[in-house]
Amino acid sequence: MSHLNETLMQALEGLVGKAGLIRDTGLMQSYLSDWRNAYRGKAAVVVRPASTQEVSQVVRLCQEAGVALVPQGGNTGLCGGSIPDDSGTQVVLSLTRMNAIRAIDQANETITVEAGVILQRLQEAAADVGRLFPLSLGAEGSCTVGGNLATNAGGTAVLRYGNMRDLTLGLEVVLADGRIWDGLRGLRKDNTGYDLKHLFIGSEGTLGIITAAVLKLYPAVRSLTTAWVALPDPQAAVDLISRMRSQCGDRLTGFELMSRQSVEFVLQHVAGCNDPFKEHHPWYVLIELSDTLVDAALAQMLESCLSEAFEQGEALDAVVASNEMQVAALWALREGISEAQNHEGPSLKHDISIPVSSIPAFIEETDLRLLDAFPDVRIVAYGHVGDGNLHYNISKPVGTEDAPFKAQAEAIMHVIYEATVAFAGSISAEHGLGQAKRDAALRYKSALELEMMRTLKQALDPSGLMNPGKVL
Ligand code: FAD
Ligand code: 2HG
Ligand code: ZN
């Protein structure tokens, strides 16, 4: 049963029409839990406006009624940021009907898109005009530009192109009081005071609703070389990426590290994936070199780096993909890890970042501490090593029940986050805080940083109705 007063419900329906309102509890379900089913809430209604004006009116109506809003895109976030609480009083504001590509300016190398555009569609629209939109992540078939912006998403191409913040020139935002801020400027230089767009990027829906963005385009990739390399340890990955960066420069566009355990899960659970090597190795990296030139001699460059790596003992074995199918097969081994880990029961996700140089020591020390305190848990460590970003995830010991493992989640997290902070790292590299890491952030961010964040929240959302309970 809905907890929203009928007058507000009627007003919302009058605004967005029947097609834009979901009241049926059954139809609402996919908006109320996340991809892993780790977070579940209730909502009074799901509203799906189709234009910025409609978003503005929805926000105004909810403000007047004192009703909280939870913005949602593709609902692929990993921290429960898009999931309402269990009061049943909140309104889920889904942006998925706002899915127009508004403009492409080829000379300015920009594309203007609405918040509900699926990332993959944005990549395709860029490709259609011979350009690249470089943000790339496993959920790209269902996550939206609004969610990418609100979480400042990273992914596998940050090494070369940066994260969503780096790819954004302008924003259109509906503020908490319903006013529309038109900041859709396609300027690479604009020093007219505070750069307001950066407040909303990474704010996880707690400061306003992002409705559209002007994003940067890059030249299309015309040559590509992809390799899967076995390594003895994480130090070899750090040495190899350093070698490759200095020899290949910007052509190094992907460098993903995976432990054997991570790959093992994919081989077990993701259909069609095969081990490229006969022997098991402790660590692997997936390397991608790309260039805008058709004939960029990438294969020779890779071969030269790898032969030095073999000489130095950094690499143990390597395969280079020789066609598109093989490239896809190697990426499937990497991108399948999240899904595969779901098949092994509840997973504890720790999306941490530390300086790249500290990765080997972090892994060695944290593995030891963790296994000392929690023998038999399975460490599923992988990530975007060039960004210093590890997904240091934990799966329960084989053959055990979920409940005792879940009861240890806090203590396990404590070991990992204490180590992260000891290595001058961050407890959230690319997934945000949502509801999952809010309390941890309160512990690990400085009092002054929290005070400045609260000041901004108070200034932009004085009644606290924008995604309450998330981030702060
Ligand atoms: P949602 O999950 O719907 O929302 C995420 C947050 O943004 C919520 O707080 C929500 O309230 C807010 N929000 C959504 N839309 C708006 C809006 N228009 N205005 C204001 N706030 C809004 N993330 C990475 O960074 N790198 C990865 O490599 C990566 N890989 C992933 C792989 C898989 C298999 C999965 C399931 C997720 C992965 N993610 C990754 C996490 C997730 O996909 C990204 O965070 C993505 O950017 C979220 O987009 P979304 O549209 O699904 O947002
Ligand atoms: C990735 O890099 C994503 O694959 C997901 O950021 C990480 O599921 C995870 O923990
Ligand atoms: Zn990631």
Coordinates of N, CA, C and O in Angstrom, one line a residue, residues 260-275 280 332-333 336-337 339-345 378 380 395-396 398-399:
R260 N 44.7 -15.2 -9.4 CA 44.2 -16.5 -9.9 C 42.8 -16.8 -9.4 O 42.0 -17.3 -10.2
Q261 N 42.6 -16.5 -8.1 CA 41.3 -16.7 -7.6 C 40.1 -16.0 -8.4 O 39.1 -16.6 -8.6
S262 N 40.4 -14.8 -8.8 CA 39.4 -14.1 -9.5 C 39.1 -14.8 -10.8 O 37.9 -15.0 -11.2
V263 N 40.2 -15.2 -11.5 CA 40.0 -15.8 -12.8 C 39.3 -17.2 -12.7 O 38.5 -17.6 -13.5
E264 N 39.7 -17.9 -11.6 CA 39.2 -19.2 -11.3 C 37.6 -19.1 -11.2 O 36.9 -20.0 -11.8
F265 N 37.1 -18.1 -10.5 CA 35.7 -17.9 -10.4 C 35.0 -17.8 -11.8 O 34.0 -18.3 -12.1
V266 N 35.7 -17.0 -12.6 CA 35.1 -16.8 -14.0 C 35.1 -18.1 -14.8 O 34.1 -18.4 -15.4
L267 N 36.2 -18.8 -14.7 CA 36.3 -20.1 -15.4 C 35.2 -21.0 -15.0 O 34.6 -21.8 -15.7
Q268 N 34.9 -21.0 -13.7 CA 33.9 -21.9 -13.1 C 32.5 -21.5 -13.5 O 31.6 -22.3 -13.7
H269 N 32.2 -20.2 -13.5 CA 30.8 -19.7 -13.5 C 30.4 -19.0 -14.8 O 29.2 -18.8 -15.0
V270 N 31.3 -18.5 -15.6 CA 30.8 -17.8 -16.8 C 31.0 -18.7 -18.0 O 32.1 -19.1 -18.4
A271 N 29.9 -19.0 -18.6 CA 29.8 -19.9 -19.8 C 30.7 -19.4 -20.9 O 30.7 -18.2 -21.2
G272 N 31.5 -20.3 -21.5 CA 32.3 -19.9 -22.7 C 33.6 -19.4 -22.4 O 34.4 -19.1 -23.3
C273 N 34.0 -19.2 -21.1 CA 35.3 -18.6 -20.8 C 36.3 -19.8 -20.6 O 36.0 -20.8 -19.9
N274 N 37.5 -19.6 -21.2 CA 38.6 -20.6 -21.1 C 39.9 -20.0 -20.6 O 40.1 -18.9 -21.0
D275 N 40.7 -20.8 -19.9 CA 42.0 -20.4 -19.5 C 42.9 -20.3 -20.7 O 43.1 -21.3 -21.4
H280 N 48.4 -23.1 -14.3 CA 47.9 -22.0 -13.4 C 49.0 -21.1 -13.1 O 50.1 -21.5 -12.8
A332 N 36.3 -10.9 -21.6 CA 35.2 -11.6 -20.9 C 35.8 -12.2 -19.6 O 35.1 -12.2 -18.5
L333 N 37.0 -12.6 -19.6 CA 37.7 -13.2 -18.4 C 37.8 -12.1 -17.4 O 37.6 -12.4 -16.2
G336 N 34.0 -10.6 -16.4 CA 33.1 -11.6 -15.8 C 33.3 -11.8 -14.3 O 32.5 -12.5 -13.6
I337 N 34.3 -11.1 -13.7 CA 34.6 -11.4 -12.3 C 33.5 -11.0 -11.3 O 33.1 -11.8 -10.5
E339 N 30.2 -10.9 -11.8 CA 29.1 -11.8 -11.9 C 29.5 -13.2 -11.3 O 28.8 -13.8 -10.6
A340 N 30.7 -13.6 -11.7 CA 31.2 -14.9 -11.2 C 31.2 -14.9 -9.6 O 30.8 -15.9 -9.0
Q341 N 31.7 -13.8 -9.0 CA 31.8 -13.8 -7.6 C 30.4 -13.9 -6.9 O 30.3 -14.5 -5.8
N342 N 29.4 -13.4 -7.6 CA 28.0 -13.6 -7.1 C 27.6 -15.0 -6.9 O 26.8 -15.3 -6.0
H343 N 28.1 -15.9 -7.8 CA 27.8 -17.3 -7.7 C 28.4 -18.0 -6.5 O 28.1 -19.1 -6.2
E344 N 29.3 -17.3 -5.8 CA 30.0 -18.0 -4.7 C 29.4 -17.5 -3.4 O 30.1 -17.5 -2.3
G345 N 28.2 -17.0 -3.4 CA 27.6 -16.5 -2.1 C 27.8 -15.0 -1.9 O 28.3 -14.3 -2.8
R378 N 38.1 -16.4 1.1 CA 38.7 -16.3 -0.2 C 38.9 -14.9 -0.7 O 37.9 -14.1 -0.8
V380 N 39.5 -12.2 -3.3 CA 39.3 -12.0 -4.8 C 39.8 -10.6 -5.1 O 39.0 -9.6 -5.2
S395 N 35.2 -13.5 -0.5 CA 34.1 -14.5 -0.6 C 34.2 -15.4 0.6 O 35.3 -15.6 1.1
K396 N 33.1 -16.0 1.0 CA 33.1 -16.8 2.2 C 33.9 -18.1 2.0 O 34.1 -18.5 0.8
V398 N 34.8 -22.0 1.5 CA 34.1 -23.0 0.8 C 33.2 -23.8 1.8 O 33.7 -24.2 2.9
G399 N 32.0 -24.1 1.4 CA 31.2 -25.0 2.2 C 30.6 -24.5 3.5 O 30.2 -25.2 4.4

